[in-house]
PDB file of C-alpha atoms in Angstrom:
ATOM      1  CA  MET U   1      54.476 -55.673 142.184  1.00 93.00           C
ATOM      2  CA  ASN U   2      56.714 -54.104 144.802  1.00 95.00           C
ATOM      3  CA  ILE U   3      55.534 -51.536 147.330  1.00 94.00           C
ATOM      4  CA  GLU U   4      56.203 -48.099 145.877  1.00 92.00           C
ATOM      5  CA  ASN U   5      54.728 -44.613 145.900  1.00 90.00           C
ATOM      6  CA  GLN U   6      50.993 -44.513 145.052  1.00 90.00           C
ATOM      7  CA  ALA U   7      50.576 -48.307 145.295  1.00 93.00           C
ATOM      8  CA  VAL U   8      47.668 -49.693 147.255  1.00 94.00           C
ATOM      9  CA  VAL U   9      49.010 -51.854 150.068  1.00 95.00           C
ATOM     10  CA  GLY U  10      47.092 -54.350 152.192  1.00 96.00           C
ATOM     11  CA  LEU U  11      48.743 -55.614 155.373  1.00 97.00           C
ATOM     12  CA  THR U  12      48.043 -57.978 158.210  1.00 97.00           C
ATOM     13  CA  TYR U  13      49.966 -57.195 161.374  1.00 97.00           C
ATOM     14  CA  GLU U  14      50.141 -57.098 165.126  1.00 97.00           C
ATOM     15  CA  LEU U  15      51.111 -53.786 166.684  1.00 97.00           C
ATOM     16  CA  LYS U  16      52.697 -53.886 170.115  1.00 97.00           C
ATOM     17  CA  VAL U  17      53.827 -50.806 172.009  1.00 96.00           C
ATOM     18  CA  SER U  18      56.415 -50.219 174.699  1.00 95.00           C
ATOM     19  CA  LYS U  19      57.527 -47.190 176.656  1.00 90.00           C
ATOM     20  CA  ILE U  20      60.785 -46.267 178.335  1.00 84.00           C
ATOM     21  CA  GLU U  21      60.385 -44.881 181.850  1.00 80.00           C
ATOM     22  CA  ASP U  22      63.316 -44.276 184.178  1.00 82.00           C
ATOM     23  CA  GLU U  23      65.569 -45.868 181.522  1.00 82.00           C
ATOM     24  CA  ILE U  24      63.641 -49.157 181.742  1.00 84.00           C
ATOM     25  CA  GLU U  25      61.662 -50.341 178.708  1.00 80.00           C
ATOM     26  CA  SER U  26      58.269 -51.836 179.446  1.00 84.00           C
ATOM     27  CA  VAL U  27      57.340 -55.229 178.041  1.00 88.00           C
ATOM     28  CA  PRO U  28      55.656 -54.651 174.656  1.00 90.00           C
ATOM     29  CA  PHE U  29      51.896 -55.163 174.804  1.00 93.00           C
ATOM     30  CA  SER U  30      49.518 -55.692 171.911  1.00 94.00           C
ATOM     31  CA  VAL U  31      47.232 -52.783 171.013  1.00 93.00           C
ATOM     32  CA  GLU U  32      45.992 -53.764 167.547  1.00 95.00           C
ATOM     33  CA  VAL U  33      45.726 -56.877 165.400  1.00 97.00           C
ATOM     34  CA  ARG U  34      44.706 -56.692 161.731  1.00 96.00           C
ATOM     35  CA  ASP U  35      44.169 -60.196 160.359  1.00 96.00           C
ATOM     36  CA  GLU U  36      43.060 -61.534 156.979  1.00 95.00           C
ATOM     37  CA  ASP U  37      39.421 -60.931 157.925  1.00 96.00           C
ATOM     38  CA  ASP U  38      40.178 -57.240 158.552  1.00 95.00           C
ATOM     39  CA  PRO U  39      43.394 -56.231 156.764  1.00 96.00           C
ATOM     40  CA  PHE U  40      44.750 -52.693 156.829  1.00 95.00           C
ATOM     41  CA  TYR U  41      44.720 -50.976 153.425  1.00 94.00           C
ATOM     42  CA  PHE U  42      46.414 -47.697 152.599  1.00 93.00           C
ATOM     43  CA  LEU U  43      47.657 -45.632 149.686  1.00 92.00           C
ATOM     44  CA  PHE U  44      51.448 -45.671 149.893  1.00 93.00           C
ATOM     45  CA  GLY U  45      52.849 -42.139 150.136  1.00 91.00           C
ATOM     46  CA  GLN U  46      49.529 -40.704 151.341  1.00 86.00           C
ATOM     47  CA  SER U  47      48.857 -42.869 154.390  1.00 84.00           C
ATOM     48  CA  GLY U  48      49.374 -40.298 157.136  1.00 83.00           C
ATOM     49  CA  LEU U  49      51.466 -42.955 158.901  1.00 88.00           C
ATOM     50  CA  PRO U  50      54.956 -42.206 160.211  1.00 93.00           C
ATOM     51  CA  GLU U  51      57.419 -41.803 157.297  1.00 94.00           C
ATOM     52  CA  LYS U  52      59.706 -44.477 158.758  1.00 96.00           C
ATOM     53  CA  PHE U  53      56.821 -47.017 158.613  1.00 96.00           C
ATOM     54  CA  GLU U  54      56.482 -46.526 154.853  1.00 95.00           C
ATOM     55  CA  GLU U  55      60.266 -46.374 154.366  1.00 96.00           C
ATOM     56  CA  LEU U  56      60.694 -49.814 155.993  1.00 97.00           C
ATOM     57  CA  LEU U  57      57.998 -51.329 153.736  1.00 97.00           C
ATOM     58  CA  THR U  58      59.366 -49.868 150.470  1.00 96.00           C
ATOM     59  CA  GLY U  59      60.245 -52.552 147.932  1.00 96.00           C
ATOM     60  CA  LYS U  60      58.430 -55.392 149.698  1.00 97.00           C
ATOM     61  CA  LYS U  61      55.979 -57.482 147.691  1.00 97.00           C
ATOM     62  CA  GLU U  62      52.927 -59.643 148.267  1.00 97.00           C
ATOM     63  CA  GLY U  63      53.727 -62.483 150.673  1.00 97.00           C
ATOM     64  CA  ASP U  64      56.743 -60.755 152.264  1.00 98.00           C
ATOM     65  CA  SER U  65      56.894 -60.629 156.052  1.00 98.00           C
ATOM     66  CA  PHE U  66      58.056 -57.660 158.102  1.00 98.00           C
ATOM     67  CA  ASP U  67      59.147 -57.169 161.680  1.00 98.00           C
ATOM     68  CA  PHE U  68      60.458 -53.792 162.813  1.00 97.00           C
ATOM     69  CA  VAL U  69      60.365 -51.248 165.625  1.00 96.00           C
ATOM     70  CA  LEU U  70      59.757 -47.539 165.253  1.00 97.00           C
ATOM     71  CA  LYS U  71      61.328 -45.635 168.111  1.00 95.00           C
ATOM     72  CA  VAL U  72      59.317 -42.756 169.615  1.00 95.00           C
ATOM     73  CA  ALA U  73      61.079 -40.133 167.452  1.00 95.00           C
ATOM     74  CA  GLU U  74      60.359 -42.168 164.273  1.00 96.00           C
ATOM     75  CA  ALA U  75      56.754 -42.826 165.292  1.00 96.00           C
ATOM     76  CA  TYR U  76      54.463 -40.160 166.800  1.00 94.00           C
ATOM     77  CA  GLY U  77      57.028 -38.387 168.984  1.00 94.00           C
ATOM     78  CA  GLU U  78      56.579 -37.187 172.537  1.00 94.00           C
ATOM     79  CA  ALA U  79      53.397 -35.702 173.943  1.00 93.00           C
ATOM     80  CA  ASP U  80      52.884 -31.985 173.278  1.00 95.00           C
ATOM     81  CA  ASP U  81      51.504 -30.093 176.293  1.00 95.00           C
ATOM     82  CA  GLU U  82      49.948 -27.528 173.920  1.00 95.00           C
ATOM     83  CA  LEU U  83      47.547 -30.264 172.791  1.00 95.00           C
ATOM     84  CA  LEU U  84      46.055 -30.494 176.296  1.00 96.00           C
ATOM     85  CA  ILE U  85      42.992 -28.269 176.097  1.00 95.00           C
ATOM     86  CA  ASN U  86      40.322 -27.390 178.652  1.00 96.00           C
ATOM     87  CA  LEU U  87      36.905 -27.014 177.003  1.00 95.00           C
ATOM     88  CA  PRO U  88      33.476 -26.173 178.438  1.00 95.00           C
ATOM     89  CA  LYS U  89      31.474 -29.332 179.072  1.00 93.00           C
ATOM     90  CA  ASP U  90      28.370 -27.828 177.449  1.00 92.00           C
ATOM     91  CA  GLN U  91      30.115 -28.186 174.047  1.00 92.00           C
ATOM     92  CA  PHE U  92      29.541 -31.946 174.428  1.00 92.00           C
ATOM     93  CA  SER U  93      25.754 -31.960 174.725  1.00 89.00           C
ATOM     94  CA  LYS U  94      23.261 -34.646 173.680  1.00 90.00           C
ATOM     95  CA  GLU U  95      22.151 -32.323 170.860  1.00 91.00           C
ATOM     96  CA  ARG U  96      25.669 -32.608 169.442  1.00 89.00           C
ATOM     97  CA  GLY U  97      25.617 -36.404 169.698  1.00 89.00           C
ATOM     98  CA  PHE U  98      27.452 -36.916 172.979  1.00 91.00           C
ATOM     99  CA  GLU U  99      26.207 -39.185 175.748  1.00 90.00           C
ATOM    100  CA  GLU U 100      27.120 -38.728 179.423  1.00 88.00           C
ATOM    101  CA  ASN U 101      29.074 -42.023 179.513  1.00 90.00           C
ATOM    102  CA  MET U 102      31.311 -40.733 176.668  1.00 92.00           C
ATOM    103  CA  LEU U 103      32.589 -37.907 178.888  1.00 94.00           C
ATOM    104  CA  LYS U 104      34.228 -40.106 181.534  1.00 94.00           C
ATOM    105  CA  GLU U 105      37.941 -39.822 182.257  1.00 95.00           C
ATOM    106  CA  GLY U 106      39.928 -42.175 180.017  1.00 94.00           C
ATOM    107  CA  GLU U 107      37.329 -42.240 177.223  1.00 94.00           C
ATOM    108  CA  PHE U 108      38.140 -41.138 173.665  1.00 93.00           C
ATOM    109  CA  LEU U 109      35.742 -38.614 172.137  1.00 93.00           C
ATOM    110  CA  PRO U 110      35.078 -38.830 168.382  1.00 91.00           C
ATOM    111  CA  LEU U 111      35.472 -35.278 167.056  1.00 90.00           C
ATOM    112  CA  MET U 112      35.992 -33.412 163.783  1.00 85.00           C
ATOM    113  CA  ASP U 113      38.623 -30.814 163.034  1.00 82.00           C
ATOM    114  CA  GLU U 114      37.813 -27.497 161.332  1.00 84.00           C
ATOM    115  CA  ASN U 115      38.127 -29.200 157.902  1.00 83.00           C
ATOM    116  CA  GLY U 116      35.657 -31.959 158.768  1.00 83.00           C
ATOM    117  CA  TYR U 117      38.296 -34.671 159.245  1.00 81.00           C
ATOM    118  CA  PRO U 118      37.692 -37.169 162.053  1.00 83.00           C
ATOM    119  CA  MET U 119      39.942 -36.923 165.086  1.00 87.00           C
ATOM    120  CA  GLN U 120      39.764 -37.980 168.679  1.00 91.00           C
ATOM    121  CA  ALA U 121      40.616 -36.584 172.069  1.00 94.00           C
ATOM    122  CA  LYS U 122      41.083 -38.429 175.333  1.00 95.00           C
ATOM    123  CA  VAL U 123      39.227 -37.146 178.382  1.00 96.00           C
ATOM    124  CA  LEU U 124      41.940 -36.597 181.000  1.00 96.00           C
ATOM    125  CA  LYS U 125      39.968 -34.824 183.723  1.00 96.00           C
ATOM    126  CA  ASP U 126      36.376 -33.866 184.417  1.00 95.00           C
ATOM    127  CA  PHE U 127      36.240 -30.541 186.286  1.00 95.00           C
ATOM    128  CA  GLY U 128      32.446 -30.471 186.485  1.00 93.00           C
ATOM    129  CA  ASP U 129      31.771 -27.609 184.081  1.00 94.00           C
ATOM    130  CA  SER U 130      34.760 -28.296 181.833  1.00 95.00           C
ATOM    131  CA  LEU U 131      36.824 -31.200 180.496  1.00 96.00           C
ATOM    132  CA  LEU U 132      40.592 -31.410 180.085  1.00 97.00           C
ATOM    133  CA  LEU U 133      41.131 -33.108 176.719  1.00 96.00           C
ATOM    134  CA  ASP U 134      44.305 -34.565 175.245  1.00 96.00           C
ATOM    135  CA  PHE U 135      44.484 -34.104 171.458  1.00 95.00           C
ATOM    136  CA  ASN U 136      47.845 -35.887 171.161  1.00 94.00           C
ATOM    137  CA  HIS U 137      47.869 -39.031 169.013  1.00 91.00           C
ATOM    138  CA  PRO U 138      47.084 -42.017 171.308  1.00 90.00           C
ATOM    139  CA  LEU U 139      50.483 -43.566 170.463  1.00 93.00           C
ATOM    140  CA  VAL U 140      52.712 -40.583 171.365  1.00 93.00           C
ATOM    141  CA  GLY U 141      55.556 -41.529 173.655  1.00 94.00           C
ATOM    142  CA  PHE U 142      55.535 -45.195 172.596  1.00 95.00           C
ATOM    143  CA  ASP U 143      57.910 -47.332 170.551  1.00 95.00           C
ATOM    144  CA  LEU U 144      55.830 -49.198 167.949  1.00 96.00           C
ATOM    145  CA  HIS U 145      56.620 -52.873 167.251  1.00 97.00           C
ATOM    146  CA  PHE U 146      55.103 -54.036 163.939  1.00 97.00           C
ATOM    147  CA  GLU U 147      55.129 -57.673 162.886  1.00 97.00           C
ATOM    148  CA  GLY U 148      53.124 -58.818 159.901  1.00 98.00           C
ATOM    149  CA  LYS U 149      52.798 -59.763 156.283  1.00 98.00           C
ATOM    150  CA  VAL U 150      52.138 -57.978 152.992  1.00 98.00           C
ATOM    151  CA  LEU U 151      48.773 -59.335 151.860  1.00 97.00           C
ATOM    152  CA  GLU U 152      48.331 -57.348 148.652  1.00 95.00           C
ATOM    153  CA  VAL U 153      50.126 -54.766 146.512  1.00 96.00           C
ATOM    154  CA  ARG U 154      48.405 -53.292 143.474  1.00 95.00           C
ATOM    155  CA  GLU U 155      48.244 -50.167 141.395  1.00 93.00           C
ATOM    156  CA  ALA U 156      45.869 -47.535 142.711  1.00 90.00           C
ATOM    157  CA  THR U 157      42.842 -46.619 140.627  1.00 90.00           C
ATOM    158  CA  GLN U 158      42.510 -43.038 139.426  1.00 89.00           C
ATOM    159  CA  GLU U 159      39.641 -42.557 141.875  1.00 89.00           C
ATOM    160  CA  GLU U 160      41.829 -43.711 144.786  1.00 87.00           C
ATOM    161  CA  LEU U 161      44.614 -41.346 143.702  1.00 86.00           C
ATOM    162  CA  ASP U 162      42.149 -38.460 143.317  1.00 85.00           C
ATOM    163  CA  HIS U 163      40.618 -39.019 146.750  1.00 82.00           C
ATOM    164  CA  GLY U 164      43.798 -40.054 148.576  1.00 77.00           C
ATOM    165  CA  HIS U 165      42.264 -43.163 150.137  1.00 74.00           C
ATOM    166  CA  VAL U 166      41.708 -46.809 149.285  1.00 80.00           C
ATOM    167  CA  HIS U 167      38.803 -49.079 148.502  1.00 62.00           C
ATOM    168  CA  GLY U 168      39.716 -52.502 149.879  1.00 51.00           C
ATOM    169  CA  ALA U 169      38.706 -55.898 148.540  1.00 48.00           C
ATOM    170  CA  ASP U 170      35.448 -55.482 150.443  1.00 44.00           C
ATOM    171  CA  GLY U 171      34.620 -52.342 148.447  1.00 44.00           C
ATOM    172  CA  GLU U 172      34.625 -50.192 151.578  1.00 48.00           C
ATOM    173  CA  SER U 173      36.644 -47.029 151.872  1.00 49.00           C
ATOM    174  CA  HIS U 174      39.826 -47.382 153.921  1.00 50.00           C
ATOM    175  CA  ASP U 175      42.174 -44.620 155.073  1.00 49.00           C
TER     176      ASP U 175
END
């Protein structure tokens, strides 16, 4: 079966990122590896991944390799200053499940949006009584270098289509 809309796709890959600063591209460095022990499963067409990522995988089948780069504009774009938000530190209390060591600069806070979906924010600055948080995707501003292999392609079950996410070979839910 070829990768097409509403197929369940399982991939192994290495993701490297690079950034252009002062017209010089940094050496790509690895930020994620998904191997056969922990493949990445998603429902094609409902992955939430950049459109270009899915477009470049369309038509591939089990066993096919891939190697491509998504430029910043095709990936997660540039950082949006409106997603830098200063919030009172008391919103991140122990009663709400936050520990002091989670509030350090550079840490990512696990949060939920107003619809209950998980999201994260990076702590940029601790001002004592407030925190400056960055709600931009962690990969904004980077070119994404994907190299990997299509491990599995199959038809989605009705349950997967109804819920918009995948149950992998391990039976666990994958987004």
